[in-house]
Structure formats: C-alpha cells, structure tokens
Amino acid sequence: MPKMKTKSSAKKRFKVTASGLIVAGQTGKRHGMIKRSNKFIRQARGTTILSEQDANIVRKYMPYAR
C-alpha cells in the first residue's frame, strides 16, 4: 500500500495539539480593516480552535498529523 500524501496547503495552515484539536489562524484580517470594528480586530488576534465539523475535514488532509 503506498503512503498517503498530506495536503501541502493544510500542513502550512493548521497544527494539531497534543490533545488532538486543530489550531488555525483567525480569519478576516487580511484586508479591509478600516471597515471592521476595533472589537473585531482585537478579538481576532492569535489562533483559534476549529469546530469539530471543520476539524474532521482537515484531519483527512493530514493523515499523519496525530
């Protein structure tokens, strides 16, 4: 059986924590900051944990990241 390939885009964007959760960067901060509220910009710092539905999709892209 050949090895499964990891999606290169997924390994650059997501990390798996020791407890198996998927960590991703916050969305919505690439451009258009002028129209966003200060509260939105402040709360979108750092990283976030993906929901279980989204995490299941990402796990399929990264078969060896466990």
C-alpha positions as a printed NumPy array, in Angstrom:
array([[  0.   ,   0.   ,   0.   ],
       [  1.545,   3.357,  -0.983],
       [  1.902,   6.147,   1.514],
       [ -0.893,   8.692,   1.714],
       [  0.001,  12.255,   0.834],
       [ -0.533,  15.233,   3.1  ],
       [ -2.1  ,  18.31 ,   1.505],
       [  0.674,  20.906,   1.425],
       [ -1.781,  23.744,   1.943],
       [ -3.165,  22.089,   5.092],
       [  0.189,  21.487,   6.747],
       [  1.045,  25.168,   6.292],
       [ -2.223,  26.431,   7.781],
       [ -3.091,  24.032,  10.601],
       [ -1.422,  22.465,  13.629],
       [ -2.613,  19.549,  15.75 ],
       [ -2.414,  19.97 ,  19.521],
       [ -1.328,  17.207,  21.892],
       [ -4.981,  16.562,  22.745],
       [ -5.852,  16.217,  19.041],
       [ -7.561,  19.562,  18.449],
       [ -6.863,  21.518,  15.258],
       [ -5.469,  25.033,  15.655],
       [ -5.798,  27.631,  12.88 ],
       [ -5.187,  31.319,  12.45 ],
       [ -8.05 ,  33.732,  12.835],
       [ -9.954,  34.641,   9.677],
       [-10.993,  38.019,   8.339],
       [ -7.834,  40.068,   8.965],
       [ -6.102,  40.132,   5.583],
       [ -7.571,  43.37 ,   4.274],
       [-10.453,  45.777,   4.804],
       [ -9.547,  46.581,   8.407],
       [-10.909,  50.099,   8.066],
       [-14.487,  48.837,   7.993],
       [-14.032,  46.382,  10.858],
       [-14.754,  47.413,  14.415],
       [-11.943,  47.696,  16.919],
       [-13.627,  44.957,  18.924],
       [-13.494,  42.562,  15.964],
       [ -9.831,  43.296,  15.278],
       [ -8.935,  42.856,  18.947],
       [-10.823,  39.586,  19.333],
       [ -9.35 ,  38.137,  16.129],
       [ -5.783,  38.071,  17.442],
       [ -3.783,  34.891,  17.725],
       [ -5.185,  31.483,  16.823],
       [ -8.441,  29.634,  17.285],
       [ -9.579,  26.033,  17.723],
       [-11.582,  24.689,  14.785],
       [-15.059,  23.308,  15.31 ],
       [-15.364,  19.52 ,  15.262],
       [-17.044,  19.562,  11.832],
       [-14.218,  21.583,  10.275],
       [-11.56 ,  19.62 ,  12.164],
       [-12.808,  16.352,  10.669],
       [-12.291,  17.766,   7.178],
       [ -8.767,  18.968,   7.987],
       [ -7.813,  15.619,   9.535],
       [ -8.482,  13.904,   6.206],
       [ -5.958,  16.243,   4.585],
       [ -3.282,  15.432,   7.182],
       [ -3.302,  11.646,   7.7  ],
       [ -0.019,  11.526,   9.665],
       [ -0.544,  14.53 ,  11.951],
       [ -1.802,  12.672,  15.011]])
